[in-house]
Each structure stands twice: as C-alpha cells, then as structure tokens.
Amino acid sequence: MTETVLFAANRGYALSNSREAIIRRFLGHGWRVVLATADDDEARYLAGFGAALEPVTFNRGGLVPGTDWGAWRRMRAIYRRWQPTLAHHFHAKPVMLGTLAARQALGSQPAIVNTITGLGHAFITGGLAARLAGLGYRTALPRGDTTIFQNRDDRDLFRQRGWVPSERAQLITGSGIDLERFGYVERAGRQAPPVVAMIGRLLGQKGIPEFTEVARRIHERWPEARFLLAGEEDPVHPDAVASRWVQDQGGVEYLGRLEDIRPLLAEADLLLFPSYREGTPRAVMEAAATGLPTVAFEVPGVRETVRDGETGYLVPDRDVEALYTRVAELLEDADQRLAMGRAARQLAEEAFDIRAIQRQYWAIYRELGAQV
C-alpha cells in the first residue's frame, strides 16, 4: 500500500525554497506527497514533480475567525481524503489548525511533526493576540508527536510555559542553505560606492522603519552609499508597511520581491537586518554563505546566525543609534568588513549546510516510522 506524507505551510515558497529535496526524496521512494498550501507558482512548481496540491488559505496576520475556521475545515477534509501516515506542518496557522484537524479527522493515525519557524506578529505586539496564540499552541502541540524549534529562545519559552512537552521538543537551527548555490563572493578591491542591503517583507516588525532611518543618517556622511531593500509587500498584514512609504523616505531603493537574491547579495558590502524577532532568518544565513557580514538587533533567532564581533554585529533591540554606529564602522573599515565576511562564510559551512539540516529531518521521520 502506498504511504502518504502531507506538508502544510502558509505558501508554496516555504516548501520550495528549502524543502524541495525532501519532497523529491519522498516521491522517489514511492510515497504520495500532498501539499496543503496556497495555490501559487511555487506550489505548482512542486506539483509538477508529482505532488498533489490541495489549496488552503491561511491568514498570516493574527486571528481572523472566518478565514481560520475555513482553513480548519479545509484541512480536516484534506486529511479525510488522503489519510496520510505522516504530516509536517510549518508556520503558526498550519501548525495549530492542521494538528487539530488531523486529530479530529483521523485520531492517532498520522505521525505529526510541527516546525515553529518564528513567533511573528502576535508575540511582538503582545496583548490579546499573544494570549490567543499561546492558547492555540498549548492546545495543538501536545497532540503532535514532535515539535521542531529553529532557535533556543523559542524552544525554552514554549517549554517554560508548558505549551509543548519537553520530551517532544527538538532543536534544528533553520532550514539550511545550499552552500554551492550561495557561493562565496570575493569583494576585496572594490572601488564602487558601498552598498547596504536588506531582505525582508515590508512589515514594521522586520525593521523597515529602522532601515530607512539608518539610511538617512548614513547619507549625511556618505551621500554616495546605496541602500537596497528587497522584499514583497503584504498589505493584509496588520503590521504592513507600504512601498510608497518607503520610497517617500528617500535614500532607499526598493527592489520589490526578487526571484533570485544572489545578484543583490553579490553587489552588497553589508547586510542590515533590523528584525524584531525571527525563527532563524534565512536572509542572514544566505548572506553569510556569500561572505557578507550582518548588522542586526540582538533578538531571538537572529543571535543564532550572527556571532557578535566576528561575523557582524548584534546591537540592543530597537537601538537605532547603535545600528547606525556599527554600520558606519564597517563602511569605514573595509578590512574589518572583509574579515567578518570570511568568518561568516566559515560559520555557514559549519552550521547552515542544508544537507546536514536535512539529515536531522530524515532522522526524525524515521523515528516516527517513515521508511525513507
């Protein structure tokens, strides 16, 4: 009998960007693969390999009763139709709604793996949204078999609050980077004006206002410096920042969403990443792989990817003056910047290799009975 594995995520990009090899391997071993995610280009790309796409709309911006109820019912129907023996959920809504739907529809049948990719808007803003998210995790996670955390801060928080049993919590740092695709870029000897890059969705919590403020201050000393921002707009998110607002600030070139960020990383001399909280930021890991140092806030998730004073700088959360000071320091000192970039590449080789990360995932699947 053919076995079925189900992957659920907010959107196809989360599955195609770092889990394509896992999906291909399941297919190669004769498994049916079901993708419960948005009906977007990335999901259809994976479906082209033989996976079945079951479109689901997960709202990413906090509690939306109608949409969330619809997503739960949709997930329940998908579980009943496909009867998977293994399921892996990514992101808050798929984790909560998918786990509860699976258990309601199939009982103990599917082995369930949940990955906490970051705590997002609810935990940054606090208040009722954070309490509801905590209730959702506390209800869903004990019903799963394994919960994977991408940083120690999130794992420890969930264990301390009793949202996940300690024996079911595992730590895997990030989703991994293809170190051949993101190869080291030699930046020594450049004569062009310095380029500071940022990659992230246009949300306040990603540090968009801080990025524009640092750009304004730097331009007072280095008018020729370029600040490049790549990332998609997310207008339905409660913390959305409009691209027009970014452009109105002046001094920042908004590039939109890039299908391939490697040319931007190759052009850049420094990554500025002022996010308020992350799971494990892929942008920082990809930048490190190319030999790019990072200046960022010292917050959960980010501290897993930057070694302060070695591969970049971590500064106190929301301290724009400290961000500016460290960016200015690295723009002034090319030798230090290049040395940090070389150390960042070494860190990527030691800790971010996607092949090593995938081996950890396969070990978990096998522990749950998957013969792959």
Short mmCIF file of C-alpha atoms in Angstrom, two decimals:
data_model
loop_
_atom_site.label_atom_id
_atom_site.label_comp_id
_atom_site.label_asym_id
_atom_site.label_seq_id
_atom_site.Cartn_x
_atom_site.Cartn_y
_atom_site.Cartn_z
CA MET A 1 0.00 0.00 0.00
CA THR A 2 1.31 3.43 -0.97
CA GLU A 3 2.00 5.67 2.00
CA THR A 4 1.17 9.37 2.03
CA VAL A 5 3.01 12.32 3.56
CA LEU A 6 1.38 15.73 3.87
CA PHE A 7 3.22 19.06 4.09
CA ALA A 8 1.31 22.18 5.17
CA ALA A 9 2.59 25.76 5.05
CA ASN A 10 1.31 29.30 4.58
CA ARG A 11 2.54 29.39 1.00
CA GLY A 12 4.42 27.33 -1.55
CA TYR A 13 7.63 29.31 -1.23
CA ALA A 14 8.19 27.90 2.26
CA LEU A 15 8.17 24.41 0.77
CA SER A 16 10.00 25.01 -2.50
CA ASN A 17 12.79 27.18 -1.12
CA SER A 18 14.30 24.72 1.35
CA ARG A 19 12.25 21.53 1.35
CA GLU A 20 12.24 20.61 -2.33
CA ALA A 21 14.87 17.90 -1.85
CA ILE A 22 12.84 16.30 0.96
CA ILE A 23 9.70 16.29 -1.19
CA ARG A 24 11.60 14.81 -4.14
CA ARG A 25 13.04 12.08 -1.94
CA PHE A 26 9.63 11.04 -0.67
CA LEU A 27 8.36 10.90 -4.24
CA GLY A 28 11.43 8.93 -5.31
CA HIS A 29 10.68 6.34 -2.61
CA GLY A 30 7.17 5.84 -3.91
CA TRP A 31 5.28 7.99 -1.41
CA ARG A 32 2.30 10.13 -2.29
CA VAL A 33 3.08 13.73 -1.36
CA VAL A 34 0.27 16.16 -0.58
CA LEU A 35 0.90 19.90 -0.32
CA ALA A 36 -1.67 21.84 1.72
CA THR A 37 -0.74 25.42 1.00
CA ALA A 38 -1.51 28.44 -1.17
CA ASP A 39 -2.18 27.87 -4.86
CA ASP A 40 0.84 29.87 -6.00
CA ASP A 41 3.65 29.50 -8.51
CA GLU A 42 5.99 27.75 -6.07
CA ALA A 43 3.38 25.20 -5.02
CA ARG A 44 2.51 24.48 -8.64
CA TYR A 45 6.24 24.07 -9.35
CA LEU A 46 6.42 21.32 -6.73
CA ALA A 47 3.22 19.77 -8.02
CA GLY A 48 5.00 19.41 -11.35
CA PHE A 49 7.16 16.70 -9.80
CA GLY A 50 4.10 14.62 -8.98
CA ALA A 51 2.94 16.06 -5.65
CA ALA A 52 -0.79 16.69 -5.16
CA LEU A 53 -1.66 20.33 -4.47
CA GLU A 54 -4.57 20.96 -2.11
CA PRO A 55 -5.05 24.76 -1.92
CA VAL A 56 -5.65 26.21 1.55
CA THR A 57 -5.83 29.86 2.58
CA PHE A 58 -4.04 30.50 5.88
CA ASN A 59 -4.28 34.06 7.17
CA ARG A 60 -0.83 35.20 8.35
CA GLY A 61 -1.86 38.28 10.30
CA GLY A 62 -3.37 37.11 13.58
CA LEU A 63 -6.80 35.79 14.47
CA VAL A 64 -9.36 36.03 11.64
CA PRO A 65 -12.26 33.82 12.77
CA GLY A 66 -13.93 33.28 9.40
CA THR A 67 -10.74 32.53 7.48
CA ASP A 68 -9.28 30.43 10.28
CA TRP A 69 -12.46 28.38 10.62
CA GLY A 70 -12.47 27.83 6.87
CA ALA A 71 -8.83 26.73 6.91
CA TRP A 72 -9.52 24.25 9.72
CA ARG A 73 -12.47 22.73 7.84
CA ARG A 74 -10.43 22.57 4.66
CA MET A 75 -7.56 20.82 6.45
CA ARG A 76 -9.97 18.35 8.03
CA ALA A 77 -11.36 17.50 4.58
CA ILE A 78 -7.85 17.07 3.16
CA TYR A 79 -6.88 14.72 5.97
CA ARG A 80 -10.01 12.65 5.46
CA ARG A 81 -9.41 12.43 1.73
CA TRP A 82 -5.72 11.47 1.75
CA GLN A 83 -5.35 9.61 5.07
CA PRO A 84 -1.62 10.44 5.45
CA THR A 85 0.62 8.38 7.70
CA LEU A 86 2.99 11.33 8.25
CA ALA A 87 2.32 15.06 8.32
CA HIS A 88 4.65 18.02 8.70
CA HIS A 89 3.27 21.50 9.41
CA PHE A 90 5.18 24.79 9.11
CA HIS A 91 4.11 28.25 10.40
CA ALA A 92 1.67 29.14 13.15
CA LYS A 93 -1.72 28.64 11.50
CA PRO A 94 -0.84 25.36 9.72
CA VAL A 95 0.67 24.06 12.97
CA MET A 96 -2.37 24.87 15.09
CA LEU A 97 -5.19 24.27 12.63
CA GLY A 98 -3.50 21.37 10.85
CA THR A 99 -2.72 19.45 14.03
CA LEU A 100 -6.22 19.87 15.44
CA ALA A 101 -7.83 18.98 12.10
CA ALA A 102 -5.67 15.86 11.73
CA ARG A 103 -6.51 14.55 15.17
CA GLN A 104 -10.22 15.33 14.75
CA ALA A 105 -10.36 13.64 11.35
CA LEU A 106 -8.05 10.66 11.81
CA GLY A 107 -7.33 10.29 15.51
CA SER A 108 -3.86 8.98 16.23
CA GLN A 109 -3.20 7.72 12.70
CA PRO A 110 -0.82 10.31 11.28
CA ALA A 111 2.53 10.93 12.93
CA ILE A 112 2.68 14.72 13.20
CA VAL A 113 5.79 16.90 13.06
CA ASN A 114 5.40 20.63 13.69
CA THR A 115 8.08 23.22 12.97
CA ILE A 116 7.95 26.59 14.73
CA THR A 117 9.51 28.91 12.18
CA GLY A 118 9.13 32.03 14.31
CA LEU A 119 6.64 33.62 16.69
CA GLY A 120 5.76 36.57 14.50
CA HIS A 121 3.36 39.45 14.93
CA ALA A 122 1.34 38.16 17.88
CA PHE A 123 4.31 37.78 20.18
CA ILE A 124 5.93 41.03 19.13
CA THR A 125 2.80 43.10 19.75
CA GLY A 126 1.71 41.17 22.87
CA GLY A 127 -1.72 41.62 24.38
CA LEU A 128 -4.76 39.59 23.34
CA ALA A 129 -3.14 38.33 20.12
CA ALA A 130 -0.24 36.81 22.06
CA ARG A 131 -2.60 35.20 24.57
CA LEU A 132 -4.70 33.65 21.81
CA ALA A 133 -1.61 32.37 20.03
CA GLY A 134 -0.38 30.85 23.27
CA LEU A 135 -3.74 29.13 23.74
CA GLY A 136 -3.54 27.76 20.22
CA TYR A 137 -0.07 26.33 20.74
CA ARG A 138 -0.97 24.92 24.17
CA THR A 139 -3.97 23.15 22.62
CA ALA A 140 -2.32 21.85 19.46
CA LEU A 141 1.31 20.99 20.18
CA PRO A 142 0.75 18.29 22.83
CA ARG A 143 -1.31 16.48 20.18
CA GLY A 144 1.68 16.32 17.84
CA ASP A 145 4.50 13.81 18.05
CA THR A 146 7.48 16.14 17.60
CA THR A 147 7.87 19.92 17.63
CA ILE A 148 10.99 21.34 15.99
CA PHE A 149 12.26 24.76 17.03
CA GLN A 150 14.69 26.82 14.98
CA ASN A 151 16.24 28.65 17.92
CA ARG A 152 16.81 28.03 21.61
CA ASP A 153 14.82 31.06 22.78
CA ASP A 154 11.58 29.82 21.23
CA ARG A 155 12.15 26.26 22.45
CA ASP A 156 12.82 27.38 26.00
CA LEU A 157 9.83 29.74 26.00
CA PHE A 158 7.43 27.00 24.88
CA ARG A 159 8.77 24.53 27.42
CA GLN A 160 8.64 27.03 30.29
CA ARG A 161 5.04 27.95 29.51
CA GLY A 162 4.00 24.33 29.18
CA TRP A 163 2.96 24.64 25.55
CA VAL A 164 4.97 21.62 24.46
CA PRO A 165 6.19 18.60 26.43
CA SER A 166 9.96 18.82 26.84
CA GLU A 167 10.47 15.28 25.57
CA ARG A 168 8.76 16.19 22.28
CA ALA A 169 10.77 19.37 21.62
CA GLN A 170 13.77 19.25 19.29
CA LEU A 171 16.15 21.95 18.05
CA ILE A 172 17.22 22.20 14.40
CA THR A 173 18.80 25.54 13.50
CA GLY A 174 17.00 26.82 10.44
CA SER A 175 16.11 25.09 7.19
CA GLY A 176 19.62 25.07 5.77
CA ILE A 177 21.36 26.77 2.88
CA ASP A 178 22.67 25.28 -0.35
CA LEU A 179 26.30 26.33 0.02
CA GLU A 180 27.04 25.62 -3.63
CA ARG A 181 24.20 27.75 -4.90
CA PHE A 182 25.11 30.51 -2.43
CA GLY A 183 28.83 30.51 -3.03
CA TYR A 184 31.43 32.81 -1.54
CA VAL A 185 31.79 36.18 -3.31
CA GLU A 186 35.20 37.88 -3.32
CA ARG A 187 34.65 41.55 -2.51
CA ALA A 188 38.25 42.71 -1.98
CA GLY A 189 39.42 45.62 -4.10
CA ARG A 190 36.03 47.09 -4.88
CA GLN A 191 36.03 50.78 -5.73
CA ALA A 192 32.29 51.36 -6.20
CA PRO A 193 30.18 53.24 -3.61
CA PRO A 194 29.27 50.99 -0.67
CA VAL A 195 26.03 49.02 -0.85
CA VAL A 196 23.96 48.14 2.22
CA ALA A 197 21.25 45.56 1.58
CA MET A 198 18.18 44.43 3.46
CA ILE A 199 15.92 41.48 2.61
CA GLY A 200 12.52 41.06 4.23
CA ARG A 201 8.79 41.52 3.86
CA LEU A 202 7.55 45.07 4.16
CA LEU A 203 6.43 44.87 7.78
CA GLY A 204 7.21 47.17 10.66
CA GLN A 205 8.41 44.21 12.75
CA LYS A 206 11.01 43.39 10.11
CA GLY A 207 12.67 46.71 10.89
CA ILE A 208 11.73 48.65 7.76
CA PRO A 209 11.48 52.00 9.65
CA GLU A 210 14.88 51.39 11.28
CA PHE A 211 16.44 50.56 7.93
CA THR A 212 15.22 53.82 6.39
CA GLU A 213 16.40 55.82 9.42
CA VAL A 214 19.90 54.34 9.28
CA ALA A 215 19.97 55.09 5.55
CA ARG A 216 19.08 58.73 6.25
CA ARG A 217 21.85 59.11 8.83
CA ILE A 218 24.48 57.34 6.75
CA HIS A 219 23.74 59.55 3.76
CA GLU A 220 24.65 62.58 5.82
CA ARG A 221 28.24 61.23 5.90
CA TRP A 222 28.35 59.10 2.74
CA PRO A 223 25.91 60.60 0.23
CA GLU A 224 27.07 58.09 -2.39
CA ALA A 225 26.19 55.00 -0.29
CA ARG A 226 23.33 52.90 -1.65
CA PHE A 227 20.66 51.23 0.49
CA LEU A 228 18.83 48.45 -1.35
CA LEU A 229 15.66 46.86 0.05
CA ALA A 230 14.26 43.64 -1.40
CA GLY A 231 11.01 42.12 -0.17
CA GLU A 232 7.37 41.71 -1.00
CA GLU A 233 4.52 43.84 0.22
CA ASP A 234 1.98 42.15 2.50
CA PRO A 235 -0.91 44.63 2.57
CA VAL A 236 -3.32 42.39 4.50
CA HIS A 237 -0.91 42.03 7.41
CA PRO A 238 -1.73 44.28 10.40
CA ASP A 239 1.90 45.42 10.55
CA ALA A 240 2.21 46.17 6.83
CA VAL A 241 4.42 48.96 5.51
CA ALA A 242 3.56 50.33 2.08
CA SER A 243 6.25 50.51 -0.59
CA ARG A 244 5.16 54.08 -1.27
CA TRP A 245 6.02 55.00 2.33
CA VAL A 246 9.50 53.51 1.89
CA GLN A 247 10.07 55.41 -1.31
CA ASP A 248 8.82 58.64 0.25
CA GLN A 249 11.52 58.43 2.94
CA GLY A 250 14.23 58.92 0.34
CA GLY A 251 17.63 57.29 0.28
CA VAL A 252 16.34 53.72 -0.11
CA GLU A 253 15.98 51.90 -3.42
CA TYR A 254 13.06 49.49 -3.18
CA LEU A 255 13.55 46.48 -5.44
CA GLY A 256 10.34 44.58 -4.75
CA ARG A 257 10.36 40.84 -4.37
CA LEU A 258 13.30 39.20 -6.14
CA GLU A 259 13.04 35.69 -7.54
CA ASP A 260 16.78 35.30 -7.05
CA ILE A 261 18.54 37.34 -4.36
CA ARG A 262 22.06 36.17 -5.22
CA PRO A 263 22.84 39.12 -7.53
CA LEU A 264 21.80 41.52 -4.76
CA LEU A 265 23.98 39.74 -2.19
CA ALA A 266 26.90 39.74 -4.62
CA GLU A 267 26.53 43.51 -5.13
CA ALA A 268 26.22 44.26 -1.41
CA ASP A 269 29.02 45.04 1.03
CA LEU A 270 26.92 44.65 4.17
CA LEU A 271 23.58 43.22 5.24
CA LEU A 272 21.49 45.32 7.62
CA PHE A 273 18.83 43.16 9.26
CA PRO A 274 16.90 45.06 11.98
CA SER A 275 14.13 42.50 12.55
CA TYR A 276 12.47 42.41 15.97
CA ARG A 277 12.29 38.60 16.20
CA GLU A 278 12.83 35.61 13.91
CA GLY A 279 12.78 31.84 13.81
CA THR A 280 16.13 31.60 12.10
CA PRO A 281 16.47 34.25 9.36
CA ARG A 282 17.20 32.70 6.01
CA ALA A 283 18.36 36.02 4.58
CA VAL A 284 21.16 36.26 7.16
CA MET A 285 22.27 32.68 6.50
CA GLU A 286 22.31 33.21 2.74
CA ALA A 287 24.24 36.45 3.17
CA ALA A 288 26.76 34.69 5.40
CA ALA A 289 27.24 31.96 2.80
CA THR A 290 28.29 34.60 0.25
CA GLY A 291 30.73 36.16 2.70
CA LEU A 292 28.59 39.11 3.75
CA PRO A 293 28.71 40.44 7.34
CA THR A 294 25.47 41.40 9.07
CA VAL A 295 24.47 44.17 11.49
CA ALA A 296 21.29 43.30 13.37
CA PHE A 297 19.37 43.55 16.62
CA GLU A 298 20.32 41.05 19.29
CA VAL A 299 16.98 39.21 19.35
CA PRO A 300 15.76 35.59 19.29
CA GLY A 301 16.57 33.76 16.10
CA VAL A 302 18.98 36.37 14.80
CA ARG A 303 21.50 35.63 17.54
CA GLU A 304 21.64 32.07 16.16
CA THR A 305 23.03 33.35 12.85
CA VAL A 306 25.41 36.20 13.77
CA ARG A 307 28.45 35.88 16.02
CA ASP A 308 28.80 39.33 17.52
CA GLY A 309 32.15 40.91 16.72
CA GLU A 310 33.13 38.00 14.48
CA THR A 311 30.67 37.65 11.58
CA GLY A 312 28.98 41.00 12.13
CA TYR A 313 27.47 42.97 14.98
CA LEU A 314 24.47 42.50 17.24
CA VAL A 315 23.14 45.62 18.96
CA PRO A 316 20.40 46.14 21.58
CA ASP A 317 16.85 45.69 20.31
CA ARG A 318 15.34 48.84 18.71
CA ASP A 319 18.55 50.85 19.28
CA VAL A 320 18.80 52.75 16.00
CA GLU A 321 21.80 54.77 17.18
CA ALA A 322 23.75 51.56 17.80
CA LEU A 323 22.72 50.21 14.39
CA TYR A 324 23.94 53.38 12.73
CA THR A 325 27.24 53.31 14.64
CA ARG A 326 28.04 49.74 13.64
CA VAL A 327 27.07 50.26 10.01
CA ALA A 328 29.24 53.38 9.86
CA GLU A 329 32.14 51.49 11.44
CA LEU A 330 32.03 48.74 8.82
CA LEU A 331 31.63 51.17 5.92
CA GLU A 332 34.75 52.98 7.12
CA ASP A 333 36.85 49.84 7.58
CA ALA A 334 36.89 47.60 4.51
CA ASP A 335 39.48 45.25 6.02
CA GLN A 336 37.30 44.56 9.04
CA ARG A 337 34.25 44.14 6.83
CA LEU A 338 36.03 41.62 4.62
CA ALA A 339 37.41 39.69 7.59
CA MET A 340 33.93 39.42 9.08
CA GLY A 341 32.62 38.26 5.73
CA ARG A 342 35.17 35.45 5.58
CA ALA A 343 34.22 34.42 9.12
CA ALA A 344 30.55 34.48 8.10
CA ARG A 345 31.23 32.04 5.27
CA GLN A 346 33.04 29.74 7.68
CA LEU A 347 30.06 29.86 10.05
CA ALA A 348 27.73 29.00 7.16
CA GLU A 349 29.84 25.95 6.32
CA GLU A 350 29.85 24.84 9.95
CA ALA A 351 26.21 25.43 10.86
CA PHE A 352 23.95 26.19 7.88
CA ASP A 353 24.66 23.43 5.33
CA ILE A 354 21.28 22.25 4.04
CA ARG A 355 22.49 18.66 3.69
CA ALA A 356 23.27 18.44 7.41
CA ILE A 357 19.91 20.01 8.29
CA GLN A 358 18.05 17.55 6.07
CA ARG A 359 19.78 14.60 7.69
CA GLN A 360 18.33 15.73 11.01
CA TYR A 361 14.85 15.85 9.49
CA TRP A 362 15.21 12.38 7.99
CA ALA A 363 16.27 11.03 11.37
CA ILE A 364 13.04 12.39 12.91
CA TYR A 365 10.87 10.95 10.13
CA ARG A 366 12.47 7.55 10.58
CA GLU A 367 11.98 7.67 14.35
CA LEU A 368 8.26 8.15 13.61
CA GLY A 369 8.19 5.09 11.37
CA ALA A 370 8.72 6.54 7.89
CA GLN A 371 10.77 4.15 5.73
CA VAL A 372 12.72 6.63 3.61
#
